[in-house]
Amino acid sequence: MKCFQDKTVLVTGAASGMGKALTVRLTHLGAHVVATDVNDDGLLRLADDCAGSAGSLRAQRLDVTDKVAFTDLVEELAADGLDYLFNNAGIGIVKEVKDTTDEEWQRTMAVNQQGVLNGTLAAYDVMRRQGSGHIVNTASIAGLMPAPMLTAYAMTKHAVLGLSLSLREEAKVYGVKVSAVCPGIVETNIVGADQMQRLQLDGDDPFEFIRRKAHIKPITADQAAEYILKGVEKNQPEIVFPLHGRMAVASFRNMRKVWEVAVAGGLKVMRNEG
Ligand SMILES: NC(=O)c1ccc[n+]([C@@H]2O[C@H](COP(=O)([O-])OP(=O)(O)OC[C@H]3O[C@@H](n4cnc5c(N)ncnc54)[C@H](O)[C@@H]3O)[C@@H](O)[C@H]2O)c1
């Protein structure tokens, strides 16, 4: 993948999961990666994973909800050119709407929606001036279809798709590319330790339940990063992966009744009624 060699890349949420896997892969492809997160320990550990790579790593704390800090960093990078922004940071709260607190709605919107908007607007300014660049916003298959029990999350991911796909068309005339990443189930830390404990499904943690009882194989963050970078290289509008993710979206669109029955079964288990 030559398109990342010697390029300047900003990644948010780089201390864990897909952001970390993207950072490691990109540095090994010869990119100069500015890896950001709110997890300072995770950022420190990145240096080992990127050691010996053809590119370079700069790890820096950035909370994506801090518009001023995000804009300042993007403008600083603009001095030498910013080629890619991976707006990857995100959080997921698994709860029914009736149990979701106001703080959880606000936090989900702040990180997943406003955080992506903060980065997009800052990078779009810079990239328009440059006449080049690629903004890669991580949404989810939950941005292409409903995700009951993850409604706040789904709302923000639909917003990310709306932003990204609309801007993509506007941005063409300025030489700027925009893509939306829509992963299916990737085994990362997104569920978090607290939720993993709370969410025992038939006695399993969520990823184990998905694997053993739903017969869906979550992919690794590293596999996800490979899909993402291939999609970015091809400048795909929506990068939807893996097969289980594409099938979920297709069944929602084309076999709605089947999809509804499957979802109802899943909801029963999540409510401990199954
Ligand atoms: N894991 C999945 O199954 C899945 C599926 C679809 C989409 N996604 C999306 O992929 C992206 C990456 O998630 P992941 O699964 O790798 O999760 P992860 O929890 O492993 O990584 C997310 C990272 O974002 C960071 N982060 C959280 N809030 C932040 C903030 N305010 N500012 C900066 N960084 C912050 C976290 O510290 C963490 O390092 C997210 O946008 C997520 O919604 C995940």
mmCIF file of C-alpha atoms and ligand atoms in Angstrom:
data_model
loop_
_atom_site.group_PDB
_atom_site.id
_atom_site.type_symbol
_atom_site.label_atom_id
_atom_site.label_comp_id
_atom_site.label_asym_id
_atom_site.label_seq_id
_atom_site.Cartn_x
_atom_site.Cartn_y
_atom_site.Cartn_z
ATOM 1 C CA MET A 1 0.000 0.000 0.000
ATOM 2 C CA LYS A 2 2.129 2.820 -1.331
ATOM 3 C CA CYS A 3 -0.490 5.493 -0.710
ATOM 4 C CA PHE A 4 0.452 5.780 2.983
ATOM 5 C CA GLN A 5 4.232 5.907 2.543
ATOM 6 C CA ASP A 6 5.737 9.166 3.856
ATOM 7 C CA LYS A 7 2.270 10.551 4.509
ATOM 8 C CA THR A 8 1.248 12.457 7.614
ATOM 9 C CA VAL A 9 -1.635 10.729 9.356
ATOM 10 C CA LEU A 10 -3.606 11.752 12.442
ATOM 11 C CA VAL A 11 -5.410 8.940 14.275
ATOM 12 C CA THR A 12 -7.813 9.480 17.196
ATOM 13 C CA GLY A 13 -8.566 6.764 19.741
ATOM 14 C CA ALA A 14 -5.178 5.254 18.906
ATOM 15 C CA ALA A 15 -4.411 3.643 22.269
ATOM 16 C CA SER A 16 -6.679 0.633 21.820
ATOM 17 C CA GLY A 17 -8.564 -1.566 19.372
ATOM 18 C CA MET A 18 -8.836 -0.465 15.755
ATOM 19 C CA GLY A 19 -7.077 2.883 16.321
ATOM 20 C CA LYS A 20 -4.066 1.090 17.723
ATOM 21 C CA ALA A 21 -4.078 -1.500 14.928
ATOM 22 C CA LEU A 22 -4.313 1.282 12.328
ATOM 23 C CA THR A 23 -1.430 3.150 13.942
ATOM 24 C CA VAL A 24 0.823 0.106 14.007
ATOM 25 C CA ARG A 25 -0.003 -0.876 10.425
ATOM 26 C CA LEU A 26 0.393 2.674 9.112
ATOM 27 C CA THR A 27 3.810 3.209 10.713
ATOM 28 C CA HIS A 28 4.943 -0.111 9.243
ATOM 29 C CA LEU A 29 3.703 1.105 5.847
ATOM 30 C CA GLY A 30 6.005 4.107 6.197
ATOM 31 C CA ALA A 31 3.524 6.733 7.388
ATOM 32 C CA HIS A 32 4.277 9.423 9.959
ATOM 33 C CA VAL A 33 1.519 8.885 12.463
ATOM 34 C CA VAL A 34 0.353 11.288 15.131
ATOM 35 C CA ALA A 35 -1.459 8.914 17.467
ATOM 36 C CA THR A 36 -3.870 10.514 19.935
ATOM 37 C CA ASP A 37 -6.125 9.324 22.741
ATOM 38 C CA VAL A 38 -7.231 10.122 26.301
ATOM 39 C CA ASN A 39 -5.624 6.889 27.511
ATOM 40 C CA ASP A 40 -2.080 8.000 28.383
ATOM 41 C CA ASP A 41 -0.838 4.526 29.382
ATOM 42 C CA GLY A 42 -2.103 3.038 26.133
ATOM 43 C CA LEU A 43 -0.370 5.788 24.163
ATOM 44 C CA LEU A 44 2.915 5.063 25.946
ATOM 45 C CA ARG A 45 2.688 1.381 25.014
ATOM 46 C CA LEU A 46 2.350 2.213 21.298
ATOM 47 C CA ALA A 47 6.060 2.944 20.951
ATOM 48 C CA ASP A 48 6.934 -0.742 21.418
ATOM 49 C CA ASP A 49 4.393 -1.883 18.816
ATOM 50 C CA CYS A 50 5.681 0.601 16.262
ATOM 51 C CA ALA A 51 9.373 -0.041 16.950
ATOM 52 C CA GLY A 52 11.417 -0.793 13.847
ATOM 53 C CA SER A 53 8.765 0.536 11.489
ATOM 54 C CA ALA A 54 9.581 2.393 8.282
ATOM 55 C CA GLY A 55 7.566 5.409 9.367
ATOM 56 C CA SER A 56 7.418 7.359 12.608
ATOM 57 C CA LEU A 57 5.208 7.720 15.647
ATOM 58 C CA ARG A 58 4.314 10.756 17.734
ATOM 59 C CA ALA A 59 1.951 9.944 20.584
ATOM 60 C CA GLN A 60 -0.029 12.803 22.056
ATOM 61 C CA ARG A 61 -2.989 13.200 24.393
ATOM 62 C CA LEU A 62 -6.091 14.561 22.648
ATOM 63 C CA ASP A 63 -9.670 14.463 23.866
ATOM 64 C CA VAL A 64 -11.735 14.650 20.682
ATOM 65 C CA THR A 65 -14.493 16.530 22.505
ATOM 66 C CA ASP A 66 -12.080 19.452 23.000
ATOM 67 C CA LYS A 67 -12.699 21.419 19.811
ATOM 68 C CA VAL A 68 -9.973 23.990 20.460
ATOM 69 C CA ALA A 69 -7.293 21.371 21.176
ATOM 70 C CA PHE A 70 -8.339 19.304 18.134
ATOM 71 C CA THR A 71 -8.275 22.328 15.831
ATOM 72 C CA ASP A 72 -4.923 23.499 17.210
ATOM 73 C CA LEU A 73 -3.326 20.100 16.597
ATOM 74 C CA VAL A 74 -4.684 19.845 13.044
ATOM 75 C CA GLU A 75 -3.493 23.378 12.257
ATOM 76 C CA GLU A 76 -0.054 22.578 13.692
ATOM 77 C CA LEU A 77 0.213 19.510 11.427
ATOM 78 C CA ALA A 78 -0.950 21.584 8.471
ATOM 79 C CA ALA A 79 2.400 23.386 8.423
ATOM 80 C CA ASP A 80 3.978 20.267 6.872
ATOM 81 C CA GLY A 81 0.775 18.959 5.299
ATOM 82 C CA LEU A 82 -1.908 16.624 6.673
ATOM 83 C CA ASP A 83 -2.723 13.739 4.354
ATOM 84 C CA TYR A 84 -5.140 11.588 6.365
ATOM 85 C CA LEU A 85 -7.337 12.005 9.420
ATOM 86 C CA PHE A 86 -8.734 8.815 10.951
ATOM 87 C CA ASN A 87 -11.571 9.979 13.205
ATOM 88 C CA ASN A 88 -11.709 6.653 15.025
ATOM 89 C CA ALA A 89 -12.315 7.420 18.728
ATOM 90 C CA GLY A 90 -15.667 6.214 19.998
ATOM 91 C CA ILE A 91 -17.575 4.795 22.936
ATOM 92 C CA GLY A 92 -20.525 2.390 23.167
ATOM 93 C CA ILE A 93 -23.104 2.111 25.939
ATOM 94 C CA VAL A 94 -25.215 -1.040 25.792
ATOM 95 C CA LYS A 95 -28.562 -0.286 27.415
ATOM 96 C CA GLU A 96 -32.244 0.067 26.686
ATOM 97 C CA VAL A 97 -33.357 3.630 26.019
ATOM 98 C CA LYS A 98 -35.427 3.605 29.211
ATOM 99 C CA ASP A 99 -32.271 2.937 31.266
ATOM 100 C CA THR A 100 -29.902 5.307 29.456
ATOM 101 C CA THR A 101 -29.083 8.309 31.629
ATOM 102 C CA ASP A 102 -28.888 11.880 30.425
ATOM 103 C CA GLU A 103 -25.136 11.830 31.095
ATOM 104 C CA GLU A 104 -24.780 8.733 28.878
ATOM 105 C CA TRP A 105 -26.708 10.359 26.005
ATOM 106 C CA GLN A 106 -24.577 13.506 26.292
ATOM 107 C CA ARG A 107 -21.294 11.615 26.529
ATOM 108 C CA THR A 108 -22.117 9.389 23.538
ATOM 109 C CA MET A 109 -23.048 12.400 21.428
ATOM 110 C CA ALA A 110 -19.984 14.351 22.614
ATOM 111 C CA VAL A 111 -17.441 11.674 21.706
ATOM 112 C CA ASN A 112 -19.007 9.844 18.752
ATOM 113 C CA GLN A 113 -20.704 12.764 17.025
ATOM 114 C CA GLN A 114 -19.261 16.105 18.139
ATOM 115 C CA GLY A 115 -15.783 14.569 18.378
ATOM 116 C CA VAL A 116 -15.961 13.405 14.761
ATOM 117 C CA LEU A 117 -17.393 16.767 13.689
ATOM 118 C CA ASN A 118 -14.601 18.643 15.495
ATOM 119 C CA GLY A 119 -11.950 16.711 13.612
ATOM 120 C CA THR A 120 -13.778 16.784 10.304
ATOM 121 C CA LEU A 121 -14.232 20.564 10.288
ATOM 122 C CA ALA A 122 -10.641 21.245 11.330
ATOM 123 C CA ALA A 123 -9.161 18.810 8.776
ATOM 124 C CA TYR A 124 -11.519 19.954 6.013
ATOM 125 C CA ASP A 125 -10.286 23.550 6.395
ATOM 126 C CA VAL A 126 -6.679 22.423 6.120
ATOM 127 C CA MET A 127 -7.245 19.928 3.309
ATOM 128 C CA ARG A 128 -9.283 22.401 1.251
ATOM 129 C CA ARG A 129 -6.392 24.853 1.472
ATOM 130 C CA GLN A 130 -3.983 22.082 0.443
ATOM 131 C CA GLY A 131 -6.290 20.826 -2.321
ATOM 132 C CA SER A 132 -5.764 17.268 -1.071
ATOM 133 C CA GLY A 133 -6.352 14.932 1.852
ATOM 134 C CA HIS A 134 -8.626 12.138 3.045
ATOM 135 C CA ILE A 135 -10.936 12.250 6.072
ATOM 136 C CA VAL A 136 -11.861 8.766 7.310
ATOM 137 C CA ASN A 137 -14.695 8.764 9.830
ATOM 138 C CA THR A 138 -15.472 5.620 11.773
ATOM 139 C CA ALA A 139 -19.202 4.955 11.936
ATOM 140 C CA SER A 140 -20.492 1.371 12.258
ATOM 141 C CA ILE A 141 -22.993 -0.990 10.678
ATOM 142 C CA ALA A 142 -25.123 0.572 13.458
ATOM 143 C CA GLY A 143 -25.080 3.675 11.249
ATOM 144 C CA LEU A 144 -26.638 1.760 8.344
ATOM 145 C CA MET A 145 -29.317 -0.119 10.276
ATOM 146 C CA PRO A 146 -30.996 -0.013 13.702
ATOM 147 C CA ALA A 147 -29.152 -1.291 16.772
ATOM 148 C CA PRO A 148 -31.619 -1.839 19.626
ATOM 149 C CA MET A 149 -29.929 -1.812 23.064
ATOM 150 C CA LEU A 150 -27.370 0.484 21.453
ATOM 151 C CA THR A 151 -29.784 3.233 20.451
ATOM 152 C CA ALA A 152 -27.683 6.205 21.581
ATOM 153 C CA TYR A 153 -24.723 4.699 19.769
ATOM 154 C CA ALA A 154 -26.770 4.012 16.626
ATOM 155 C CA MET A 155 -28.060 7.590 16.633
ATOM 156 C CA THR A 156 -24.519 8.995 16.651
ATOM 157 C CA LYS A 157 -23.268 6.541 14.031
ATOM 158 C CA HIS A 158 -26.138 7.455 11.675
ATOM 159 C CA ALA A 159 -25.034 11.069 12.177
ATOM 160 C CA VAL A 160 -21.439 10.194 11.262
ATOM 161 C CA LEU A 161 -22.637 8.579 8.036
ATOM 162 C CA GLY A 162 -24.861 11.558 7.230
ATOM 163 C CA LEU A 163 -21.955 13.923 7.764
ATOM 164 C CA SER A 164 -19.387 11.856 5.895
ATOM 165 C CA LEU A 165 -21.414 10.888 2.819
ATOM 166 C CA SER A 166 -22.848 14.388 2.346
ATOM 167 C CA LEU A 167 -19.475 16.066 2.793
ATOM 168 C CA ARG A 168 -17.854 13.532 0.447
ATOM 169 C CA GLU A 169 -19.813 14.964 -2.492
ATOM 170 C CA GLU A 170 -19.258 18.618 -1.500
ATOM 171 C CA ALA A 171 -15.552 18.013 -0.947
ATOM 172 C CA LYS A 172 -14.765 16.526 -4.364
ATOM 173 C CA VAL A 173 -14.441 19.894 -6.024
ATOM 174 C CA TYR A 174 -11.734 20.858 -3.489
ATOM 175 C CA GLY A 175 -9.726 17.659 -4.009
ATOM 176 C CA VAL A 176 -10.636 16.291 -0.557
ATOM 177 C CA LYS A 177 -11.800 12.687 -0.048
ATOM 178 C CA VAL A 178 -14.167 11.503 2.678
ATOM 179 C CA SER A 179 -14.980 7.905 3.638
ATOM 180 C CA ALA A 180 -17.102 6.317 6.347
ATOM 181 C CA VAL A 181 -15.906 3.123 8.032
ATOM 182 C CA CYS A 182 -18.677 0.686 8.995
ATOM 183 C CA PRO A 183 -17.316 -2.298 10.908
ATOM 184 C CA GLY A 184 -19.396 -5.246 12.044
ATOM 185 C CA ILE A 185 -18.324 -6.892 15.294
ATOM 186 C CA VAL A 186 -14.658 -6.413 16.152
ATOM 187 C CA GLU A 187 -13.228 -7.786 19.402
ATOM 188 C CA THR A 188 -11.797 -4.686 21.098
ATOM 189 C CA ASN A 189 -12.179 -2.873 24.408
ATOM 190 C CA ILE A 190 -15.237 -0.927 23.241
ATOM 191 C CA VAL A 191 -17.570 -2.717 25.652
ATOM 192 C CA GLY A 192 -15.298 -1.868 28.599
ATOM 193 C CA ALA A 193 -14.649 -3.889 31.758
ATOM 194 C CA ASP A 194 -17.714 -2.619 33.685
ATOM 195 C CA GLN A 195 -20.160 -3.370 30.913
ATOM 196 C CA MET A 196 -18.515 -6.751 30.241
ATOM 197 C CA GLN A 197 -19.332 -7.696 33.853
ATOM 198 C CA ARG A 198 -22.900 -6.398 33.661
ATOM 199 C CA LEU A 199 -23.632 -7.913 30.272
ATOM 200 C CA GLN A 200 -23.561 -11.623 30.970
ATOM 201 C CA LEU A 201 -25.550 -13.260 28.165
ATOM 202 C CA ASP A 202 -26.508 -16.837 28.953
ATOM 203 C CA GLY A 203 -23.458 -16.836 31.253
ATOM 204 C CA ASP A 204 -21.042 -15.595 28.582
ATOM 205 C CA ASP A 205 -19.443 -12.213 28.007
ATOM 206 C CA PRO A 206 -20.829 -10.467 24.887
ATOM 207 C CA PHE A 207 -18.052 -11.521 22.479
ATOM 208 C CA GLU A 208 -18.136 -15.122 23.699
ATOM 209 C CA PHE A 209 -21.938 -15.170 23.402
ATOM 210 C CA ILE A 210 -21.743 -13.833 19.846
ATOM 211 C CA ARG A 211 -19.182 -16.483 18.964
ATOM 212 C CA ARG A 212 -20.783 -19.499 20.659
ATOM 213 C CA LYS A 213 -24.510 -18.872 20.511
ATOM 214 C CA ALA A 214 -25.055 -16.398 17.681
ATOM 215 C CA HIS A 215 -22.446 -18.220 15.551
ATOM 216 C CA ILE A 216 -20.892 -14.975 14.354
ATOM 217 C CA LYS A 217 -17.120 -14.725 14.445
ATOM 218 C CA PRO A 218 -15.967 -11.301 15.654
ATOM 219 C CA ILE A 219 -12.831 -10.239 13.795
ATOM 220 C CA THR A 220 -9.653 -8.894 15.385
ATOM 221 C CA ALA A 221 -8.685 -5.228 15.407
ATOM 222 C CA ASP A 222 -5.771 -6.082 13.141
ATOM 223 C CA GLN A 223 -8.051 -7.705 10.551
ATOM 224 C CA ALA A 224 -10.311 -4.656 10.787
ATOM 225 C CA ALA A 225 -7.379 -2.304 10.147
ATOM 226 C CA GLU A 226 -6.539 -4.254 6.987
ATOM 227 C CA TYR A 227 -10.109 -3.876 5.683
ATOM 228 C CA ILE A 228 -10.097 -0.179 6.555
ATOM 229 C CA LEU A 229 -6.802 0.644 4.844
ATOM 230 C CA LYS A 230 -7.781 -1.287 1.704
ATOM 231 C CA GLY A 231 -11.067 0.620 1.567
ATOM 232 C CA VAL A 232 -9.312 3.940 2.065
ATOM 233 C CA GLU A 233 -6.797 3.115 -0.655
ATOM 234 C CA LYS A 234 -9.735 2.498 -3.035
ATOM 235 C CA ASN A 235 -11.463 5.657 -1.776
ATOM 236 C CA GLN A 236 -14.642 3.713 -1.008
ATOM 237 C CA PRO A 237 -17.512 5.871 0.282
ATOM 238 C CA GLU A 238 -18.630 3.321 2.892
ATOM 239 C CA ILE A 239 -16.156 0.685 4.010
ATOM 240 C CA VAL A 240 -18.439 -2.090 5.301
ATOM 241 C CA PHE A 241 -16.865 -5.265 6.699
ATOM 242 C CA PRO A 242 -16.529 -8.181 7.346
ATOM 243 C CA LEU A 243 -19.008 -10.513 5.627
ATOM 244 C CA HIS A 244 -21.211 -10.778 8.741
ATOM 245 C CA GLY A 245 -21.525 -6.977 8.765
ATOM 246 C CA ARG A 246 -22.466 -6.783 5.083
ATOM 247 C CA MET A 247 -24.983 -9.605 5.572
ATOM 248 C CA ALA A 248 -26.582 -7.913 8.592
ATOM 249 C CA VAL A 249 -27.120 -4.704 6.625
ATOM 250 C CA ALA A 250 -28.398 -6.627 3.580
ATOM 251 C CA SER A 251 -30.860 -8.646 5.670
ATOM 252 C CA PHE A 252 -32.194 -5.461 7.304
ATOM 253 C CA ARG A 253 -32.706 -3.862 3.885
ATOM 254 C CA ASN A 254 -33.964 -6.841 1.900
ATOM 255 C CA MET A 255 -35.430 -9.353 4.379
ATOM 256 C CA ARG A 256 -36.907 -7.121 7.056
ATOM 257 C CA LYS A 257 -39.154 -9.778 8.632
ATOM 258 C CA VAL A 258 -36.278 -12.248 9.007
ATOM 259 C CA TRP A 259 -34.119 -9.489 10.490
ATOM 260 C CA GLU A 260 -36.879 -8.538 12.965
ATOM 261 C CA VAL A 261 -37.281 -12.144 14.158
ATOM 262 C CA ALA A 262 -33.522 -12.496 14.673
ATOM 263 C CA VAL A 263 -33.375 -9.205 16.587
ATOM 264 C CA ALA A 264 -36.347 -10.161 18.779
ATOM 265 C CA GLY A 265 -34.526 -13.378 19.754
ATOM 266 C CA GLY A 266 -31.385 -11.445 20.634
ATOM 267 C CA LEU A 267 -33.352 -8.934 22.718
ATOM 268 C CA LYS A 268 -34.951 -11.741 24.725
ATOM 269 C CA VAL A 269 -31.521 -13.039 25.688
ATOM 270 C CA MET A 270 -30.273 -9.549 26.548
ATOM 271 C CA ARG A 271 -33.296 -9.052 28.802
ATOM 272 C CA ASN A 272 -32.654 -12.467 30.376
ATOM 273 C CA GLU A 273 -35.958 -13.777 29.043
ATOM 274 C CA GLY A 274 -34.472 -16.230 26.581
HETATM 275 N N1 LIG B 1 -15.590 -2.928 18.208
HETATM 276 C C1 LIG B 1 -16.625 -2.980 17.405
HETATM 277 O O1 LIG B 1 -17.302 -4.025 17.285
HETATM 278 C C2 LIG B 1 -16.998 -1.763 16.597
HETATM 279 C C3 LIG B 1 -17.970 -1.918 15.599
HETATM 280 C C4 LIG B 1 -18.323 -0.818 14.831
HETATM 281 C C5 LIG B 1 -17.710 0.409 15.057
HETATM 282 N N2 LIG B 1 -16.784 0.537 16.028
HETATM 283 C C6 LIG B 1 -16.164 1.849 16.210
HETATM 284 O O2 LIG B 1 -14.775 1.734 16.024
HETATM 285 C C7 LIG B 1 -14.106 2.810 16.700
HETATM 286 C C8 LIG B 1 -12.946 2.253 17.503
HETATM 287 O O3 LIG B 1 -13.473 1.482 18.559
HETATM 288 P P1 LIG B 1 -12.797 0.139 19.107
HETATM 289 O O4 LIG B 1 -13.777 -0.937 18.910
HETATM 290 O O5 LIG B 1 -11.430 0.004 18.588
HETATM 291 O O6 LIG B 1 -12.825 0.466 20.684
HETATM 292 P P2 LIG B 1 -11.696 0.659 21.809
HETATM 293 O O7 LIG B 1 -12.451 0.978 23.045
HETATM 294 O O8 LIG B 1 -10.787 -0.500 21.825
HETATM 295 O O9 LIG B 1 -10.900 1.955 21.298
HETATM 296 C C9 LIG B 1 -11.490 3.230 21.333
HETATM 297 C C10 LIG B 1 -10.442 4.244 21.789
HETATM 298 O O10 LIG B 1 -11.075 5.541 21.789
HETATM 299 C C11 LIG B 1 -10.571 6.246 22.914
HETATM 300 N N3 LIG B 1 -11.454 7.344 23.310
HETATM 301 C C12 LIG B 1 -12.634 7.280 23.961
HETATM 302 N N4 LIG B 1 -13.086 8.514 24.207
HETATM 303 C C13 LIG B 1 -12.188 9.380 23.693
HETATM 304 C C14 LIG B 1 -12.097 10.796 23.626
HETATM 305 N N5 LIG B 1 -13.028 11.585 24.183
HETATM 306 N N6 LIG B 1 -11.030 11.347 22.990
HETATM 307 C C15 LIG B 1 -10.080 10.560 22.456
HETATM 308 N N7 LIG B 1 -10.089 9.214 22.498
HETATM 309 C C16 LIG B 1 -11.133 8.640 23.114
HETATM 310 C C17 LIG B 1 -10.460 5.181 24.004
HETATM 311 O O11 LIG B 1 -9.588 5.601 25.071
HETATM 312 C C18 LIG B 1 -9.940 3.996 23.219
HETATM 313 O O12 LIG B 1 -8.533 3.949 23.245
HETATM 314 C C19 LIG B 1 -15.185 3.503 17.530
HETATM 315 O O13 LIG B 1 -15.617 4.660 16.854
HETATM 316 C C20 LIG B 1 -16.293 2.482 17.573
HETATM 317 O O14 LIG B 1 -17.551 3.063 17.780
HETATM 318 C C21 LIG B 1 -16.427 -0.514 16.826
#
